[in-house]
CSV table of C-alpha atoms in Angstrom, one decimal:
chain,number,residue,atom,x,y,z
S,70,UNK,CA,-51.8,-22.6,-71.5
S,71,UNK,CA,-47.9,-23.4,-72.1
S,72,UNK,CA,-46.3,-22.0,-75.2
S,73,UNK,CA,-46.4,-25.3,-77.1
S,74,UNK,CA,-50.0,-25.3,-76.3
S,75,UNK,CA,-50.7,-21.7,-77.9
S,76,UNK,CA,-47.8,-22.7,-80.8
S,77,UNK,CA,-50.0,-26.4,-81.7
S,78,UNK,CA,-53.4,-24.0,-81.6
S,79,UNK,CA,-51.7,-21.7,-84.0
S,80,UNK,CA,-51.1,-24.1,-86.3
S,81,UNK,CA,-54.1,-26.1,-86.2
S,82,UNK,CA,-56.0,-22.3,-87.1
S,83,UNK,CA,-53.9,-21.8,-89.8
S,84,UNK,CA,-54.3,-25.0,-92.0
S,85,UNK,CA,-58.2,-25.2,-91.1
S,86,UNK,CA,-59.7,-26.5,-94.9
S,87,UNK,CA,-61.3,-23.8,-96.7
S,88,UNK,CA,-63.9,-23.4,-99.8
S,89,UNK,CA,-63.4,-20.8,-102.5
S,90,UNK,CA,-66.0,-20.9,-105.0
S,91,UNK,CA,-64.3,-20.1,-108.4
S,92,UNK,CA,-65.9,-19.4,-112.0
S,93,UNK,CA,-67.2,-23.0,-113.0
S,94,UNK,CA,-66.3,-24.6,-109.9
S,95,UNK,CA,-64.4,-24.7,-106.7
S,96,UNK,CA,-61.5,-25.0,-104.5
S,97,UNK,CA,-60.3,-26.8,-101.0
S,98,UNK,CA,-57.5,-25.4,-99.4
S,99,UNK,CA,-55.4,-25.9,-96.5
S,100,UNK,CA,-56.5,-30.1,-96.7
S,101,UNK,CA,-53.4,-31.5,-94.0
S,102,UNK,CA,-53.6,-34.7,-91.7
S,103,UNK,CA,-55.9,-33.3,-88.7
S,104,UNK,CA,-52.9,-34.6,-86.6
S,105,UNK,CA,-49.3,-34.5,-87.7
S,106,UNK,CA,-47.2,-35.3,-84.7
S,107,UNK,CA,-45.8,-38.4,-85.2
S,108,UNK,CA,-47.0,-39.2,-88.3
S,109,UNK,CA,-44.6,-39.7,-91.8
S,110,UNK,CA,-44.9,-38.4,-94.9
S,111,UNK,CA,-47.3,-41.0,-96.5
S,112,UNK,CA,-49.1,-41.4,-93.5
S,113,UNK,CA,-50.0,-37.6,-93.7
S,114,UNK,CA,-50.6,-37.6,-97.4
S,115,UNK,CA,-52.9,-40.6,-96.9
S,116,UNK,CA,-55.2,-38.6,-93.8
S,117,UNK,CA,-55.2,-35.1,-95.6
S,118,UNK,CA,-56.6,-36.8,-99.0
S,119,UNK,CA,-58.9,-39.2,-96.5
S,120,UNK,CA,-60.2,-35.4,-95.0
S,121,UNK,CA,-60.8,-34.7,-98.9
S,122,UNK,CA,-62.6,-37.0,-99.7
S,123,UNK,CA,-64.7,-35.8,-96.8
S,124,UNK,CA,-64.6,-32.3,-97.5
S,125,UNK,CA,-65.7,-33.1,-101.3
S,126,UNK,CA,-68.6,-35.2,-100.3
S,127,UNK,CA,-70.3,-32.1,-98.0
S,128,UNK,CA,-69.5,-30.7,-101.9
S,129,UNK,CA,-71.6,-33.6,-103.4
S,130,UNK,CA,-68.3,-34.4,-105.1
S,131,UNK,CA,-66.2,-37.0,-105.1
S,132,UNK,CA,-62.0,-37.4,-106.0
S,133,UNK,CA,-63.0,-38.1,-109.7
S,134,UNK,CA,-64.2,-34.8,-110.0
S,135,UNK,CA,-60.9,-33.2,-108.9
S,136,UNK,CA,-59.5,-31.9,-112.1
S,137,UNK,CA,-55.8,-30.0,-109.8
S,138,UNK,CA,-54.2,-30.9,-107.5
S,139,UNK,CA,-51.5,-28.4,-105.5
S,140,UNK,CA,-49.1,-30.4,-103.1
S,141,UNK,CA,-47.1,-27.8,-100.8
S,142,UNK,CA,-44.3,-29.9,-98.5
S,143,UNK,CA,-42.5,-29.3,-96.9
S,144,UNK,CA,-40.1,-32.4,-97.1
S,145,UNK,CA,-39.4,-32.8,-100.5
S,146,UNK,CA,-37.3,-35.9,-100.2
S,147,UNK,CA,-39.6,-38.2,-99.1
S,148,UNK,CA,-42.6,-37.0,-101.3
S,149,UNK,CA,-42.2,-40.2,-103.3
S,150,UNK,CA,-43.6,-41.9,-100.7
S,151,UNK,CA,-47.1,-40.7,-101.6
S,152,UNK,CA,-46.9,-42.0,-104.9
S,153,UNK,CA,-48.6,-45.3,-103.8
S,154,UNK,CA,-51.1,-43.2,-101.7
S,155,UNK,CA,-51.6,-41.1,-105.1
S,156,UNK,CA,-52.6,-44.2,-106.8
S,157,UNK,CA,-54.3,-45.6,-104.6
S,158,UNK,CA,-56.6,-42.7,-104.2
S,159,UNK,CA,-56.7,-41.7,-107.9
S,160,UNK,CA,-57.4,-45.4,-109.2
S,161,UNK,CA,-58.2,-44.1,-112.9
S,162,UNK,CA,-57.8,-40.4,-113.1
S,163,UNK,CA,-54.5,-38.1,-113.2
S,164,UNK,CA,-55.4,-35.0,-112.2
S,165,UNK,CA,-53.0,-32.1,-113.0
S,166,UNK,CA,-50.6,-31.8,-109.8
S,167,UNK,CA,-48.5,-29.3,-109.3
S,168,UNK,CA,-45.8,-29.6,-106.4
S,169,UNK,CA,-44.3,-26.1,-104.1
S,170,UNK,CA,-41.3,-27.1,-101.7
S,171,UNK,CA,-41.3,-24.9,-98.4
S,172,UNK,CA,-37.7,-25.9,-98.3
S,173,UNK,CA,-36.4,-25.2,-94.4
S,174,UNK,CA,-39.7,-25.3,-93.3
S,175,UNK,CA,-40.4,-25.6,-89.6
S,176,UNK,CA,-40.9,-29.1,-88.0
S,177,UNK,CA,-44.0,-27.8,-87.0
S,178,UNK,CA,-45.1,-27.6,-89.8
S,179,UNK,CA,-47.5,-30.4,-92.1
S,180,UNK,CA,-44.9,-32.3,-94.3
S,181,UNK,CA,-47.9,-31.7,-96.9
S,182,UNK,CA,-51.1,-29.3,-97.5
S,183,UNK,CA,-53.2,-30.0,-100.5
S,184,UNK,CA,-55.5,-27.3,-102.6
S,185,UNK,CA,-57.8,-29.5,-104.5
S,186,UNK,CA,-59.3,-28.3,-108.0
S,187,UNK,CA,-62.9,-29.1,-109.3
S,188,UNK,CA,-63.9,-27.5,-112.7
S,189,UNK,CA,-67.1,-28.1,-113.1
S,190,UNK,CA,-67.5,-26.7,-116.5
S,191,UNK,CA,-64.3,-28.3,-117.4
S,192,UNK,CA,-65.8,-31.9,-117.1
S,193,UNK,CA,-68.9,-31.4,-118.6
S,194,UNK,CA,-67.6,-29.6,-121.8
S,195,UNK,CA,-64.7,-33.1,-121.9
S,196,UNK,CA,-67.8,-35.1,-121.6
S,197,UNK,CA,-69.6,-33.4,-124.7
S,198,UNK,CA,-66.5,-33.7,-127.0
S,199,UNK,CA,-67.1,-37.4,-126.7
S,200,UNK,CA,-70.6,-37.5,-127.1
S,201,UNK,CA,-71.5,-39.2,-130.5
């Protein structure tokens, strides 16, 4: 196995999604694009939240349930290029998003990794304040 080989296995260990289950709900970590080379900023915001929305559905959840959202890039300047993605994936909610720069961050590196949020408890006690 060559040294880029071992290097692209590295890095596909590293940013493997994970599940942390949290008081009153859970979270996914480590969400990238399951392939990066080649692919721009957008591109890789639109496959990590497409592996989401995957991830949340093994959860029996779904991207209206996300109530955070963590963004870590790594290329800060052409983050606004996910805004369109962002919208298009989050039609009528706005979760709370928090954004971390990795400024001089390796090219090897995803040019994003999302932590998605979902408080269960949260929702449910929102939906009673409304309740009539």
């Amino acid at each position: 196995m060559t040294q880029k080989q071992q290097a692209d296995r590295a890095l596909v260990k590293q940013y493997t999604p994970h599940l942390k289950h949290i008081t009153g709900g859970f979270v996914l970590s480590g969400i990238t694009a399951p392939h990066i080379k080649g692919l721009e900023m957008a591109e890789q915001c639109r496959a990590a939240l497409e592996q989401g929305v995957e991830l949340l559905g093994k959860q029996g959840h779904a991207l209206h349930d996300v109530t955070h959202i963590l963004c870590t890039v790594a290329d800060a300047e052409n983050f606004p290029s996910c805004f369109p993605v962002f919208r298009q994936f989050f039609p009528s909610i706005s979760p709370i998003m928090t954004l971390m720069w990795l400024k001089d961050a390796p090219s090897s590196q995803p040019k994003i990794i999302f932590e998605l949020v979902v408080q269960e408890e949260m929702a449910e006690a929102e939906e009673e304040n409304y309740a009539f």
